[in-house]
Amino acid sequence: AAFSPDKNIAETIIEYEKEQQPVMGRNLTSTPVFLNAEQAYIRNGSTNFGQLCTRAMREATGADIALINSGIISASIPEGPVSFGTLYNSIPYDSYIVTTEMTGAELKTLLNSRMLLGESAFPQFAGFEVSARKYLNDEGKSAAVVQRLTRDGKEVSDTDRFTVALPDFIYYGGDGYECTSPVLEEGPTLFDVVADYLDSKSDEELERLSGSSNLTIWEETIDTDNIISKLQANVPEDVHVFLNQA
């Protein structure tokens, strides 16, 4: 049967949108550059929008490092004025920023479990640098594993301790994240700290975000035997998998 929208509900939605227009259209700030949250980029590497969010979190909380899941940013922002509605469209979730503690070992474990290429869990972060190797995980998906973790160019040891700022969504298990240390403090929303950061930084500071990356992912040599075994593990016994290695 064809779907017929409820007239009363449709009228209520239209009226609500009219009421919200003065708020959503209110200009908050501006950006001199395109802030990239396109899934092909933000779920596979570091982007300037991810850098902006996590740097804003560090600045607002005083934490040593900050981390978000890429899926918390829903849309890119074009160069130019940024209205309340534009920013809310990009950061629509009312996630509060919390701080907690982690060791270097715990941080590596967390990154290794969530660096799933193309997934909303893929991390954006600030306060440290990562060199990682791309590989095919046990589910046959592309992922990355930490090879080197540094902070200000210095190798992070397993026993180093950090205060970490992150959205309450992932602190409490969203997108498969696991945090075990207690919350130290609950702060403002991600929306608010990003709005304040955009408004307080110069065009030059925001432009520099586009030229910086704290994540390098390199490809591993293809292990054909490993690929074959994973393929064979997921097909019936009477189906044979062949890979032309010529």
PDB file of C-alpha atoms in Angstrom:
ATOM      1  CA  ALA A   1       0.000   0.000   0.000  1.00  0.00           C
ATOM      2  CA  ALA A   2       1.156   3.519  -0.791  1.00  0.00           C
ATOM      3  CA  PHE A   3       2.280   5.602   2.168  1.00  0.00           C
ATOM      4  CA  SER A   4       0.125   8.631   2.954  1.00  0.00           C
ATOM      5  CA  PRO A   5       1.655  11.167   5.329  1.00  0.00           C
ATOM      6  CA  ASP A   6      -0.477  12.295   8.251  1.00  0.00           C
ATOM      7  CA  LYS A   7      -1.587  15.842   7.514  1.00  0.00           C
ATOM      8  CA  ASN A   8      -1.614  16.939  11.171  1.00  0.00           C
ATOM      9  CA  ILE A   9       1.885  15.585  11.788  1.00  0.00           C
ATOM     10  CA  ALA A  10       3.205  17.219   8.603  1.00  0.00           C
ATOM     11  CA  GLU A  11       1.714  20.579   9.656  1.00  0.00           C
ATOM     12  CA  THR A  12       3.244  20.229  13.128  1.00  0.00           C
ATOM     13  CA  ILE A  13       6.687  19.556  11.635  1.00  0.00           C
ATOM     14  CA  ILE A  14       6.423  22.559   9.321  1.00  0.00           C
ATOM     15  CA  GLU A  15       5.376  24.797  12.199  1.00  0.00           C
ATOM     16  CA  TYR A  16       8.241  23.508  14.352  1.00  0.00           C
ATOM     17  CA  GLU A  17      10.763  24.188  11.577  1.00  0.00           C
ATOM     18  CA  LYS A  18       9.454  27.740  11.236  1.00  0.00           C
ATOM     19  CA  GLU A  19       9.868  28.283  14.989  1.00  0.00           C
ATOM     20  CA  GLN A  20      13.409  26.926  14.932  1.00  0.00           C
ATOM     21  CA  GLN A  21      14.567  28.906  11.900  1.00  0.00           C
ATOM     22  CA  PRO A  22      15.714  32.004  13.868  1.00  0.00           C
ATOM     23  CA  VAL A  23      17.875  29.753  16.064  1.00  0.00           C
ATOM     24  CA  MET A  24      19.204  27.476  13.324  1.00  0.00           C
ATOM     25  CA  GLY A  25      19.975  30.399  11.032  1.00  0.00           C
ATOM     26  CA  ARG A  26      21.868  32.387  13.673  1.00  0.00           C
ATOM     27  CA  ASN A  27      25.498  32.877  12.661  1.00  0.00           C
ATOM     28  CA  LEU A  28      27.992  31.549  15.205  1.00  0.00           C
ATOM     29  CA  THR A  29      31.378  31.959  13.566  1.00  0.00           C
ATOM     30  CA  SER A  30      33.179  31.202  10.296  1.00  0.00           C
ATOM     31  CA  THR A  31      35.859  28.967   8.848  1.00  0.00           C
ATOM     32  CA  PRO A  32      38.486  29.943   6.256  1.00  0.00           C
ATOM     33  CA  VAL A  33      38.752  26.340   5.040  1.00  0.00           C
ATOM     34  CA  PHE A  34      36.547  23.394   4.141  1.00  0.00           C
ATOM     35  CA  LEU A  35      36.249  21.196   7.238  1.00  0.00           C
ATOM     36  CA  ASN A  36      36.393  17.644   5.972  1.00  0.00           C
ATOM     37  CA  ALA A  37      34.072  15.011   7.411  1.00  0.00           C
ATOM     38  CA  GLU A  38      33.533  13.065   4.200  1.00  0.00           C
ATOM     39  CA  GLN A  39      33.361   9.395   5.156  1.00  0.00           C
ATOM     40  CA  ALA A  40      35.956   8.332   2.578  1.00  0.00           C
ATOM     41  CA  TYR A  41      38.478  10.522   4.409  1.00  0.00           C
ATOM     42  CA  ILE A  42      37.499  10.811   8.064  1.00  0.00           C
ATOM     43  CA  ARG A  43      36.901   7.069   8.466  1.00  0.00           C
ATOM     44  CA  ASN A  44      40.227   6.168   6.915  1.00  0.00           C
ATOM     45  CA  GLY A  45      42.662   8.789   8.210  1.00  0.00           C
ATOM     46  CA  SER A  46      43.183  12.090   9.982  1.00  0.00           C
ATOM     47  CA  THR A  47      41.238  15.137   8.720  1.00  0.00           C
ATOM     48  CA  ASN A  48      41.235  18.803   9.651  1.00  0.00           C
ATOM     49  CA  PHE A  49      37.741  18.504  11.157  1.00  0.00           C
ATOM     50  CA  GLY A  50      38.851  15.616  13.356  1.00  0.00           C
ATOM     51  CA  GLN A  51      41.922  17.599  14.377  1.00  0.00           C
ATOM     52  CA  LEU A  52      39.795  20.646  15.161  1.00  0.00           C
ATOM     53  CA  CYS A  53      37.366  18.729  17.379  1.00  0.00           C
ATOM     54  CA  THR A  54      40.026  16.931  19.391  1.00  0.00           C
ATOM     55  CA  ARG A  55      42.244  19.993  19.784  1.00  0.00           C
ATOM     56  CA  ALA A  56      39.209  21.925  20.989  1.00  0.00           C
ATOM     57  CA  MET A  57      38.535  19.176  23.553  1.00  0.00           C
ATOM     58  CA  ARG A  58      42.099  19.289  24.864  1.00  0.00           C
ATOM     59  CA  GLU A  59      41.988  23.042  25.165  1.00  0.00           C
ATOM     60  CA  ALA A  60      38.615  23.049  26.929  1.00  0.00           C
ATOM     61  CA  THR A  61      39.518  20.347  29.458  1.00  0.00           C
ATOM     62  CA  GLY A  62      43.277  20.659  29.892  1.00  0.00           C
ATOM     63  CA  ALA A  63      43.629  16.943  29.118  1.00  0.00           C
ATOM     64  CA  ASP A  64      46.917  15.534  27.834  1.00  0.00           C
ATOM     65  CA  ILE A  65      45.229  13.894  24.852  1.00  0.00           C
ATOM     66  CA  ALA A  66      41.781  13.754  23.249  1.00  0.00           C
ATOM     67  CA  LEU A  67      40.017  11.162  21.130  1.00  0.00           C
ATOM     68  CA  ILE A  68      36.697  10.823  19.293  1.00  0.00           C
ATOM     69  CA  ASN A  69      35.057   8.276  17.009  1.00  0.00           C
ATOM     70  CA  SER A  70      34.787   9.609  13.461  1.00  0.00           C
ATOM     71  CA  GLY A  71      31.075   8.838  13.326  1.00  0.00           C
ATOM     72  CA  ILE A  72      30.331  11.556  15.851  1.00  0.00           C
ATOM     73  CA  ILE A  73      30.936  14.100  13.053  1.00  0.00           C
ATOM     74  CA  SER A  74      28.044  13.771  10.605  1.00  0.00           C
ATOM     75  CA  ALA A  75      28.835  16.272   7.855  1.00  0.00           C
ATOM     76  CA  SER A  76      31.531  18.513   6.438  1.00  0.00           C
ATOM     77  CA  ILE A  77      31.367  22.307   6.771  1.00  0.00           C
ATOM     78  CA  PRO A  78      32.101  24.480   3.724  1.00  0.00           C
ATOM     79  CA  GLU A  79      34.385  27.485   3.849  1.00  0.00           C
ATOM     80  CA  GLY A  80      32.580  30.623   5.016  1.00  0.00           C
ATOM     81  CA  PRO A  81      30.053  31.571   7.694  1.00  0.00           C
ATOM     82  CA  VAL A  82      29.002  28.851  10.126  1.00  0.00           C
ATOM     83  CA  SER A  83      25.446  29.067  11.446  1.00  0.00           C
ATOM     84  CA  PHE A  84      24.053  27.237  14.446  1.00  0.00           C
ATOM     85  CA  GLY A  85      22.192  24.941  12.051  1.00  0.00           C
ATOM     86  CA  THR A  86      25.301  24.206   9.976  1.00  0.00           C
ATOM     87  CA  LEU A  87      27.325  23.209  13.030  1.00  0.00           C
ATOM     88  CA  TYR A  88      24.433  21.241  14.515  1.00  0.00           C
ATOM     89  CA  ASN A  89      24.089  19.352  11.244  1.00  0.00           C
ATOM     90  CA  SER A  90      27.765  18.353  11.607  1.00  0.00           C
ATOM     91  CA  ILE A  91      27.696  17.637  15.348  1.00  0.00           C
ATOM     92  CA  PRO A  92      24.059  16.684  16.071  1.00  0.00           C
ATOM     93  CA  TYR A  93      24.645  14.438  19.058  1.00  0.00           C
ATOM     94  CA  ASP A  94      24.482  16.003  22.513  1.00  0.00           C
ATOM     95  CA  SER A  95      27.647  14.272  23.686  1.00  0.00           C
ATOM     96  CA  TYR A  96      29.321  15.633  26.784  1.00  0.00           C
ATOM     97  CA  ILE A  97      33.083  15.539  27.072  1.00  0.00           C
ATOM     98  CA  VAL A  98      34.430  13.518  29.969  1.00  0.00           C
ATOM     99  CA  THR A  99      37.976  13.048  31.155  1.00  0.00           C
ATOM    100  CA  THR A 100      39.531   9.848  32.416  1.00  0.00           C
ATOM    101  CA  GLU A 101      42.987   8.296  32.731  1.00  0.00           C
ATOM    102  CA  MET A 102      44.801   5.772  30.568  1.00  0.00           C
ATOM    103  CA  THR A 103      48.225   4.189  30.452  1.00  0.00           C
ATOM    104  CA  GLY A 104      50.226   3.988  27.248  1.00  0.00           C
ATOM    105  CA  ALA A 105      49.391   0.281  27.050  1.00  0.00           C
ATOM    106  CA  GLU A 106      45.658   0.941  27.450  1.00  0.00           C
ATOM    107  CA  LEU A 107      45.765   3.634  24.765  1.00  0.00           C
ATOM    108  CA  LYS A 108      47.473   1.279  22.300  1.00  0.00           C
ATOM    109  CA  THR A 109      44.951  -1.471  23.024  1.00  0.00           C
ATOM    110  CA  LEU A 110      42.063   0.945  22.509  1.00  0.00           C
ATOM    111  CA  LEU A 111      43.461   2.226  19.214  1.00  0.00           C
ATOM    112  CA  ASN A 112      44.190  -1.272  17.922  1.00  0.00           C
ATOM    113  CA  SER A 113      40.623  -2.379  18.607  1.00  0.00           C
ATOM    114  CA  ARG A 114      38.970   0.630  16.943  1.00  0.00           C
ATOM    115  CA  MET A 115      41.184   1.485  13.950  1.00  0.00           C
ATOM    116  CA  LEU A 116      38.673  -0.146  11.618  1.00  0.00           C
ATOM    117  CA  LEU A 117      39.019   1.453   8.213  1.00  0.00           C
ATOM    118  CA  GLY A 118      35.768   2.750   6.776  1.00  0.00           C
ATOM    119  CA  GLU A 119      33.894   2.370  10.087  1.00  0.00           C
ATOM    120  CA  SER A 120      32.350   5.053  12.304  1.00  0.00           C
ATOM    121  CA  ALA A 121      34.533   3.804  15.178  1.00  0.00           C
ATOM    122  CA  PHE A 122      37.714   4.922  13.387  1.00  0.00           C
ATOM    123  CA  PRO A 123      39.451   7.373  15.767  1.00  0.00           C
ATOM    124  CA  GLN A 124      40.398  11.009  15.362  1.00  0.00           C
ATOM    125  CA  PHE A 125      42.757  12.287  18.043  1.00  0.00           C
ATOM    126  CA  ALA A 126      45.057  15.028  19.299  1.00  0.00           C
ATOM    127  CA  GLY A 127      48.036  15.122  21.642  1.00  0.00           C
ATOM    128  CA  PHE A 128      49.952  12.188  20.189  1.00  0.00           C
ATOM    129  CA  GLU A 129      51.137  10.718  16.888  1.00  0.00           C
ATOM    130  CA  VAL A 130      50.596   7.238  15.461  1.00  0.00           C
ATOM    131  CA  SER A 131      52.311   5.207  12.779  1.00  0.00           C
ATOM    132  CA  ALA A 132      50.198   2.163  11.963  1.00  0.00           C
ATOM    133  CA  ARG A 133      50.232  -0.825   9.638  1.00  0.00           C
ATOM    134  CA  LYS A 134      47.185  -1.726   7.567  1.00  0.00           C
ATOM    135  CA  TYR A 135      46.137  -5.370   7.596  1.00  0.00           C
ATOM    136  CA  LEU A 136      43.159  -7.683   7.064  1.00  0.00           C
ATOM    137  CA  ASN A 137      41.606  -8.652  10.396  1.00  0.00           C
ATOM    138  CA  ASP A 138      39.994 -11.982  11.328  1.00  0.00           C
ATOM    139  CA  GLU A 139      36.650 -10.774   9.973  1.00  0.00           C
ATOM    140  CA  GLY A 140      38.227 -10.006   6.604  1.00  0.00           C
ATOM    141  CA  LYS A 141      37.948  -6.233   7.143  1.00  0.00           C
ATOM    142  CA  SER A 142      40.646  -3.617   6.662  1.00  0.00           C
ATOM    143  CA  ALA A 143      42.081  -2.417   9.950  1.00  0.00           C
ATOM    144  CA  ALA A 144      45.278  -0.870  11.286  1.00  0.00           C
ATOM    145  CA  VAL A 145      47.561  -1.756  14.170  1.00  0.00           C
ATOM    146  CA  VAL A 146      49.861   0.643  16.024  1.00  0.00           C
ATOM    147  CA  GLN A 147      53.534   0.260  15.142  1.00  0.00           C
ATOM    148  CA  ARG A 148      54.756   3.439  16.816  1.00  0.00           C
ATOM    149  CA  LEU A 149      53.056   5.762  19.295  1.00  0.00           C
ATOM    150  CA  THR A 150      54.742   9.040  20.167  1.00  0.00           C
ATOM    151  CA  ARG A 151      53.950  12.239  22.015  1.00  0.00           C
ATOM    152  CA  ASP A 152      55.818  15.372  20.955  1.00  0.00           C
ATOM    153  CA  GLY A 153      58.182  13.067  19.083  1.00  0.00           C
ATOM    154  CA  LYS A 154      58.985  10.936  22.154  1.00  0.00           C
ATOM    155  CA  GLU A 155      58.078   7.239  22.247  1.00  0.00           C
ATOM    156  CA  VAL A 156      55.135   6.489  24.545  1.00  0.00           C
ATOM    157  CA  SER A 157      55.861   3.656  26.978  1.00  0.00           C
ATOM    158  CA  ASP A 158      53.274   1.202  28.272  1.00  0.00           C
ATOM    159  CA  THR A 159      53.558   2.665  31.773  1.00  0.00           C
ATOM    160  CA  ASP A 160      53.107   6.341  30.805  1.00  0.00           C
ATOM    161  CA  ARG A 161      49.881   7.816  32.181  1.00  0.00           C
ATOM    162  CA  PHE A 162      47.656  10.416  30.525  1.00  0.00           C
ATOM    163  CA  THR A 163      44.469  12.301  31.166  1.00  0.00           C
ATOM    164  CA  VAL A 164      42.179  11.679  28.203  1.00  0.00           C
ATOM    165  CA  ALA A 165      39.228  13.738  26.975  1.00  0.00           C
ATOM    166  CA  LEU A 166      36.588  11.864  25.024  1.00  0.00           C
ATOM    167  CA  PRO A 167      32.837  12.019  24.348  1.00  0.00           C
ATOM    168  CA  ASP A 168      30.672  10.300  26.935  1.00  0.00           C
ATOM    169  CA  PHE A 169      29.198   8.258  24.065  1.00  0.00           C
ATOM    170  CA  ILE A 170      32.394   6.276  23.553  1.00  0.00           C
ATOM    171  CA  TYR A 171      33.410   6.339  27.224  1.00  0.00           C
ATOM    172  CA  TYR A 172      30.250   4.359  27.980  1.00  0.00           C
ATOM    173  CA  GLY A 173      30.858   1.834  25.189  1.00  0.00           C
ATOM    174  CA  GLY A 174      29.533   3.450  22.032  1.00  0.00           C
ATOM    175  CA  ASP A 175      31.034   2.194  18.745  1.00  0.00           C
ATOM    176  CA  GLY A 176      32.689  -0.658  20.622  1.00  0.00           C
ATOM    177  CA  TYR A 177      35.043   1.462  22.742  1.00  0.00           C
ATOM    178  CA  GLU A 178      35.987   0.184  26.182  1.00  0.00           C
ATOM    179  CA  CYS A 179      37.195   2.417  29.007  1.00  0.00           C
ATOM    180  CA  THR A 180      37.864   1.024  32.461  1.00  0.00           C
ATOM    181  CA  SER A 181      39.097   3.963  34.568  1.00  0.00           C
ATOM    182  CA  PRO A 182      36.539   6.177  36.342  1.00  0.00           C
ATOM    183  CA  VAL A 183      35.400   9.538  35.010  1.00  0.00           C
ATOM    184  CA  LEU A 184      37.463  12.360  36.475  1.00  0.00           C
ATOM    185  CA  GLU A 185      35.260  15.203  35.312  1.00  0.00           C
ATOM    186  CA  GLU A 186      32.306  15.885  33.020  1.00  0.00           C
ATOM    187  CA  GLY A 187      32.643  18.967  30.857  1.00  0.00           C
ATOM    188  CA  PRO A 188      30.711  20.839  28.185  1.00  0.00           C
ATOM    189  CA  THR A 189      29.281  19.341  25.005  1.00  0.00           C
ATOM    190  CA  LEU A 190      31.401  18.689  21.934  1.00  0.00           C
ATOM    191  CA  PHE A 191      29.182  21.129  20.034  1.00  0.00           C
ATOM    192  CA  ASP A 192      29.959  23.947  22.478  1.00  0.00           C
ATOM    193  CA  VAL A 193      33.725  23.452  22.585  1.00  0.00           C
ATOM    194  CA  VAL A 194      33.961  23.268  18.786  1.00  0.00           C
ATOM    195  CA  ALA A 195      31.897  26.454  18.422  1.00  0.00           C
ATOM    196  CA  ASP A 196      34.126  28.247  20.946  1.00  0.00           C
ATOM    197  CA  TYR A 197      37.307  26.957  19.314  1.00  0.00           C
ATOM    198  CA  LEU A 198      36.249  28.073  15.837  1.00  0.00           C
ATOM    199  CA  ASP A 199      35.321  31.499  17.159  1.00  0.00           C
ATOM    200  CA  SER A 200      38.555  31.993  19.136  1.00  0.00           C
ATOM    201  CA  LYS A 201      41.148  30.919  16.544  1.00  0.00           C
ATOM    202  CA  SER A 202      42.616  33.012  13.763  1.00  0.00           C
ATOM    203  CA  ASP A 203      42.209  32.096  10.114  1.00  0.00           C
ATOM    204  CA  GLU A 204      45.900  31.178  10.022  1.00  0.00           C
ATOM    205  CA  GLU A 205      45.549  28.751  12.933  1.00  0.00           C
ATOM    206  CA  LEU A 206      42.550  27.045  11.349  1.00  0.00           C
ATOM    207  CA  GLU A 207      44.245  26.866   7.951  1.00  0.00           C
ATOM    208  CA  ARG A 208      47.228  25.078   9.494  1.00  0.00           C
ATOM    209  CA  LEU A 209      44.956  22.190  10.516  1.00  0.00           C
ATOM    210  CA  SER A 210      44.654  21.251   6.845  1.00  0.00           C
ATOM    211  CA  GLY A 211      48.387  20.790   6.550  1.00  0.00           C
ATOM    212  CA  SER A 212      48.882  18.658   9.642  1.00  0.00           C
ATOM    213  CA  SER A 213      48.342  14.962  10.203  1.00  0.00           C
ATOM    214  CA  ASN A 214      49.181  12.928  13.293  1.00  0.00           C
ATOM    215  CA  LEU A 215      48.374   9.565  11.709  1.00  0.00           C
ATOM    216  CA  THR A 216      50.351   7.591   9.154  1.00  0.00           C
ATOM    217  CA  ILE A 217      49.009   4.251   7.886  1.00  0.00           C
ATOM    218  CA  TRP A 218      51.161   2.100   5.641  1.00  0.00           C
ATOM    219  CA  GLU A 219      50.282  -0.998   3.692  1.00  0.00           C
ATOM    220  CA  GLU A 220      51.605  -4.411   4.613  1.00  0.00           C
ATOM    221  CA  THR A 221      52.877  -6.902   2.040  1.00  0.00           C
ATOM    222  CA  ILE A 222      49.995  -9.110   0.936  1.00  0.00           C
ATOM    223  CA  ASP A 223      50.070 -12.512   2.631  1.00  0.00           C
ATOM    224  CA  THR A 224      48.240 -14.636   0.055  1.00  0.00           C
ATOM    225  CA  ASP A 225      48.224 -17.751   2.247  1.00  0.00           C
ATOM    226  CA  ASN A 226      46.528 -15.771   5.024  1.00  0.00           C
ATOM    227  CA  ILE A 227      43.926 -14.363   2.621  1.00  0.00           C
ATOM    228  CA  ILE A 228      43.178 -17.816   1.198  1.00  0.00           C
ATOM    229  CA  SER A 229      42.733 -19.322   4.662  1.00  0.00           C
ATOM    230  CA  LYS A 230      40.308 -16.549   5.650  1.00  0.00           C
ATOM    231  CA  LEU A 231      38.316 -16.982   2.464  1.00  0.00           C
ATOM    232  CA  GLN A 232      38.167 -20.729   2.869  1.00  0.00           C
ATOM    233  CA  ALA A 233      37.001 -20.374   6.465  1.00  0.00           C
ATOM    234  CA  ASN A 234      33.883 -18.542   5.290  1.00  0.00           C
ATOM    235  CA  VAL A 235      32.703 -20.797   2.438  1.00  0.00           C
ATOM    236  CA  PRO A 236      31.083 -24.254   2.425  1.00  0.00           C
ATOM    237  CA  GLU A 237      33.369 -27.280   2.299  1.00  0.00           C
ATOM    238  CA  ASP A 238      32.265 -28.182  -1.218  1.00  0.00           C
ATOM    239  CA  VAL A 239      33.323 -24.775  -2.587  1.00  0.00           C
ATOM    240  CA  HIS A 240      37.001 -24.346  -3.466  1.00  0.00           C
ATOM    241  CA  VAL A 241      38.812 -20.992  -3.402  1.00  0.00           C
ATOM    242  CA  PHE A 242      41.599 -20.338  -5.894  1.00  0.00           C
ATOM    243  CA  LEU A 243      43.841 -17.255  -6.094  1.00  0.00           C
ATOM    244  CA  ASN A 244      45.839 -16.640  -9.229  1.00  0.00           C
ATOM    245  CA  GLN A 245      49.306 -15.709  -7.982  1.00  0.00           C
ATOM    246  CA  ALA A 246      50.892 -15.424 -11.449  1.00  0.00           C
TER     247      ALA A 246
END
